[in-house]
Amino acid sequence: MYDTHWSLRERLIRLGVCLVSALLFWVLPSPSGLPVEAWRVFAVFVGVILGILLRPYPMSVMTLLGLIMLVVLGVVPLDEALSGFADSTVWLVVAAFLFAGAIVRTGLGERIALALISRLGRSMVGLGYAIAVSEWVLGPVIPSNTARGGGVLAPIVRSMAEALGSWPEREPERAGRYLMLVGAHSNLIAAATFLTGMAANPLVVRAAADVFGIEFSWPQWFLGAVVPSLAGMAVLPWILRTLVRPTLEETAPAQQAARARLAALGPWSWRQRAVAVLFALLILLWATKPLHGLGTTTVALVGVGLLLLLRIDSWEGMLQTLGAWDALVWLGGLLSLADRLREYGFIAWFVERAATVVQGFSPLIVALALGIIYFYSMYGFSMLTGHISAMVGAFFAVALAAGAPPLLVVPLFAYLSNLCGCLTNYSTGPVIIYYGFGYVSAPRWLSVGFLIGLVHLIVWVPLGLGWWKVLGWW
Amino acid sequence: MYDTHWSLRERLIRLGVCLVSALLFWVLPSPSGLPVEAWRVFAVFVGVILGILLRPYPMSVMTLLGLIMLVVLGVVPLDEALSGFADSTVWLVVAAFLFAGAIVRTGLGERIALALISRLGRSMVGLGYAIAVSEWVLGPVIPSNTARGGGVLAPIVRSMAEALGSWPEREPERAGRYLMLVGAHSNLIAAATFLTGMAANPLVVRAAADVFGIEFSWPQWFLGAVVPSLAGMAVLPWILRTLVRPTLEETAPAQQAARARLAALGPWSWRQRAVAVLFALLILLWATKPLHGLGTTTVALVGVGLLLLLRIDSWEGMLQTLGAWDALVWLGGLLSLADRLREYGFIAWFVERAATVVQGFSPLIVALALGIIYFYSMYGFSMLTGHISAMVGAFFAVALAAGAPPLLVVPLFAYLSNLCGCLTNYSTGPVIIYYGFGYVSAPRWLSVGFLIGLVHLIVWVPLGLGWWKVLGWW
């Protein structure tokens, strides 16, 4: 899960690329107008980001190595290097991971998914909608899209396909091919819809604060996404059916299997009820911030505190949610780096330079062009998180320089950051898992992904821009 | 390991005591001259400390609940409540835990202990010295005294006893009773000797910074301890032998068993060699800070970074070191609380009040009287950590008010904080484990503990005061 399995040679080559690149930038004289510390942080940042893309080591390790190097070389004081670990967005992600653990461990996640299949699974498209709705419902509280798609839903989707007599080796076209594609693509839409839908989403929020100086909070993220997200989810199962045409139409067996499994689960446990109530309470508190003033992270921590206080989940169980501590280290470390880039003046310098390039173009055109370049540049990346951390800050800076409206640029990039995962079969955990089941060939995954990418741009760009106009965001 | 097994009623009573106490302080009017926020933080602090002592929930949970309450009630902003998680002493402990994981997982810890027994185990007292030296050697790098004493050494000590024909039910007086007492008490001396010898030691350092404004660093902690610690370790196996008189004198079987097991381990693996070299490098870097200027935490992080870079340990293995994340949460949370108490003016106010009480007494007498009260107050506590977090700040404040020399008070309390664990059979993890083996009855543990307590005071107070005088500390 955390480590890659390169040969020693392969690993050394990949590590070498990171080290040599960082060293190259380091020894180059810093551009005029830029403080030398900012340039050196940037050099190490380049090495870390390359490390996240090439993965000679897990993401957390590359981030830690970068931070340690900056401290040892005296560029960044230790306190500043550690500052990201106290960041409230990092603890939002940690809290959401801990909360998600309770949803998975109590069996609530599985129960919700099965109930939706029992209700909506009358036809193949109905099953598709059941998967999409499950993703949408679990999106706000399971902040690792891998935990949500790969951990909770993928096993259910896979058993649906098998219940319908469709295996990777035998009749994949009957049902499985379609269901896997719905699972993967609806996971990405859910990831785009909620700030807590994907672990790296706070990086977009942080870049928005650093570059534009605006707070793009949980409710605002959701508000901007809700209209295009519902539209996108509404058309997804239907479009995928026309693209891959499952040969089976009769889905009663899957529906029956889901009902049987749901019946076998018996009545709701008090823990499942309690988690469901708490979950509803969190959503309510997140939505009513103006009334009580509690921030997103505080609300998430209240949820975790209540889970512990009411002994719905144990501290030992929470400690074993390794994803929470992994995210703390890599996200906290990246935020420390990003903060240094800003505070040492790199962002301001970059915006100034970018301004001379984009001068004379319409801000709206620049913003849209940047959005589309950003979207398709995902073809060159191996992971959503690496794509975001490498590019979003710089693209925001260029958009700012062009004079584009912040509340058009930020939501556009926030959502496209996740949606662009549709393009390849290796973009993020759940995509790799659904693809890895073997129902869909790589060429088909890429061609379907390209078409879904067009659908996303058509749904999210015009509809999004219109909706954000209605909201008065630009 | 993390949770207690109270009945629901018992748990509710314990939680009730914490809540009611916190509420009582909260509703009392804040004393004149003290800002109301400081008083409210103190009220919650009382609840958290009581929670750590009564353990209705694990330590981390009580700390988190206290922080969440302060944020929700608007007393402390979220950023300040999270600040402890970026504290460099917290990350020293986290790094030391991660490094210790490598020592245990590679088998280096066991190898060191077995080698010492093979060398020193010619007699019963020799075995005692082998255990004491093992504790002393592992002390600097295994920061959880429970991981060191309970995880690495206790199983070895237990198998020594059995190899010598001594079981809890059969002939415990033959060897086991003596060996268990040496194991437990030498663990506490090692905990006192190194800042990284016990997870809660940084709380003493923090209180010293908050109250006296001095940095009591890793090398300084060790320098102040080295003379009394060596003296104490030198007499411990010998004194315990006169106190409990093992009936066996011939220890060749234990020595042979250790040699056989060491031979069975085969040659050193490259990982064991590498960890040993890194470990020596860390000690060297910690000792030569003036030459390179790298702080204690930075050095520890360099050690972790090299473990990962050289693939001596995996990130996945480190993530599974749950003690690291547990310590991050409880220690970070307690430091956030302690920092608020200081910044909101509670410490200054308390020192002012205490000054009126201790006026007119000799500062040295006040310091020593406080030290002895602090030492014996451990009888009223169930855990070293709870004892430290509840008392050390307040005692420092009184000593400051009395005008006692900071570099006499801080080392005195630093070392007594660990040594006082000798008094009871439930003071800390390894004591509980060694006692739990069943070789030593509770009355005997308490009477031996009382005598060892006197020995500690005789060794550490006069010798310590003299040594710190030689060092020019007071």
XYZ file of C-alpha atoms in Angstrom, chain A residues 2-3 11 15 57-58 60-61 64-65 68 71-72 78 82-83 85-88 91 294 297-298 301-302 305 308-309 311 315-316 319-320 322 325-326 328-329, chain B residues 2-3 11 15 57-58 60-61 64-65 68 71-72 78 82-83 85-88 91 294 297-298 301-302 305 308-309 311 315-316 319-320 322 325-326 328-329:
78
model
C 2.698 2.480 0.975
C 5.773 1.219 -0.778
C 14.864 2.839 -7.366
C 15.990 8.737 -6.612
C 10.110 6.022 -1.848
C 6.595 6.477 -0.440
C 5.679 10.605 3.218
C 9.318 9.577 3.029
C 10.282 14.024 5.248
C 13.616 13.755 3.437
C 15.114 17.236 6.917
C 16.666 21.980 8.170
C 20.111 20.372 8.126
C 13.084 23.383 12.495
C 7.288 21.264 11.520
C 4.586 23.946 11.301
C 1.873 19.271 11.343
C -0.244 21.719 13.351
C -2.180 22.901 10.301
C -5.932 22.768 10.701
C -6.110 17.721 11.121
C -17.389 26.284 14.492
C -11.850 21.018 11.366
C -13.389 21.719 14.757
C -12.755 16.797 15.686
C -16.036 17.004 17.603
C -14.342 13.168 20.143
C -14.445 8.161 21.522
C -16.527 9.602 24.358
C -17.111 4.416 22.971
C -8.587 4.723 20.542
C -6.678 1.580 19.680
C -4.439 4.432 16.113
C -4.496 1.515 13.678
C -2.475 4.109 9.456
C -0.802 9.213 10.239
C 0.542 8.774 6.733
C -0.469 13.744 8.595
C 3.153 13.326 7.570
C -4.145 1.774 25.335
C -7.506 1.189 26.953
C -15.895 4.378 33.854
C -15.330 10.402 33.906
C -10.346 6.815 28.716
C -6.815 6.470 27.308
C -4.725 10.631 24.231
C -8.497 10.624 24.346
C -8.155 15.435 22.752
C -11.479 15.862 24.570
C -11.892 20.048 21.618
C -12.039 25.163 21.036
C -15.801 24.574 20.928
C -8.136 26.077 16.870
C -3.177 22.334 17.442
C 0.160 24.107 17.969
C 1.475 18.929 17.261
C 4.231 20.932 15.549
C 6.356 21.133 18.693
C 9.937 20.025 18.221
C 8.725 15.227 17.122
C 21.971 20.720 14.717
C 15.139 16.820 17.207
C 16.874 17.520 13.919
C 14.932 13.139 12.358
C 18.175 12.693 10.410
C 15.534 9.847 7.416
C 14.287 5.224 5.386
C 16.721 6.400 2.712
C 15.843 1.100 3.384
C 7.708 3.434 6.010
C 4.977 0.855 6.490
C 3.549 3.695 10.436
C 2.756 0.582 12.468
C 1.459 3.035 17.033
C 1.270 8.457 16.963
C -0.211 7.937 20.408
C 2.163 12.634 19.199
C -1.458 13.098 20.218
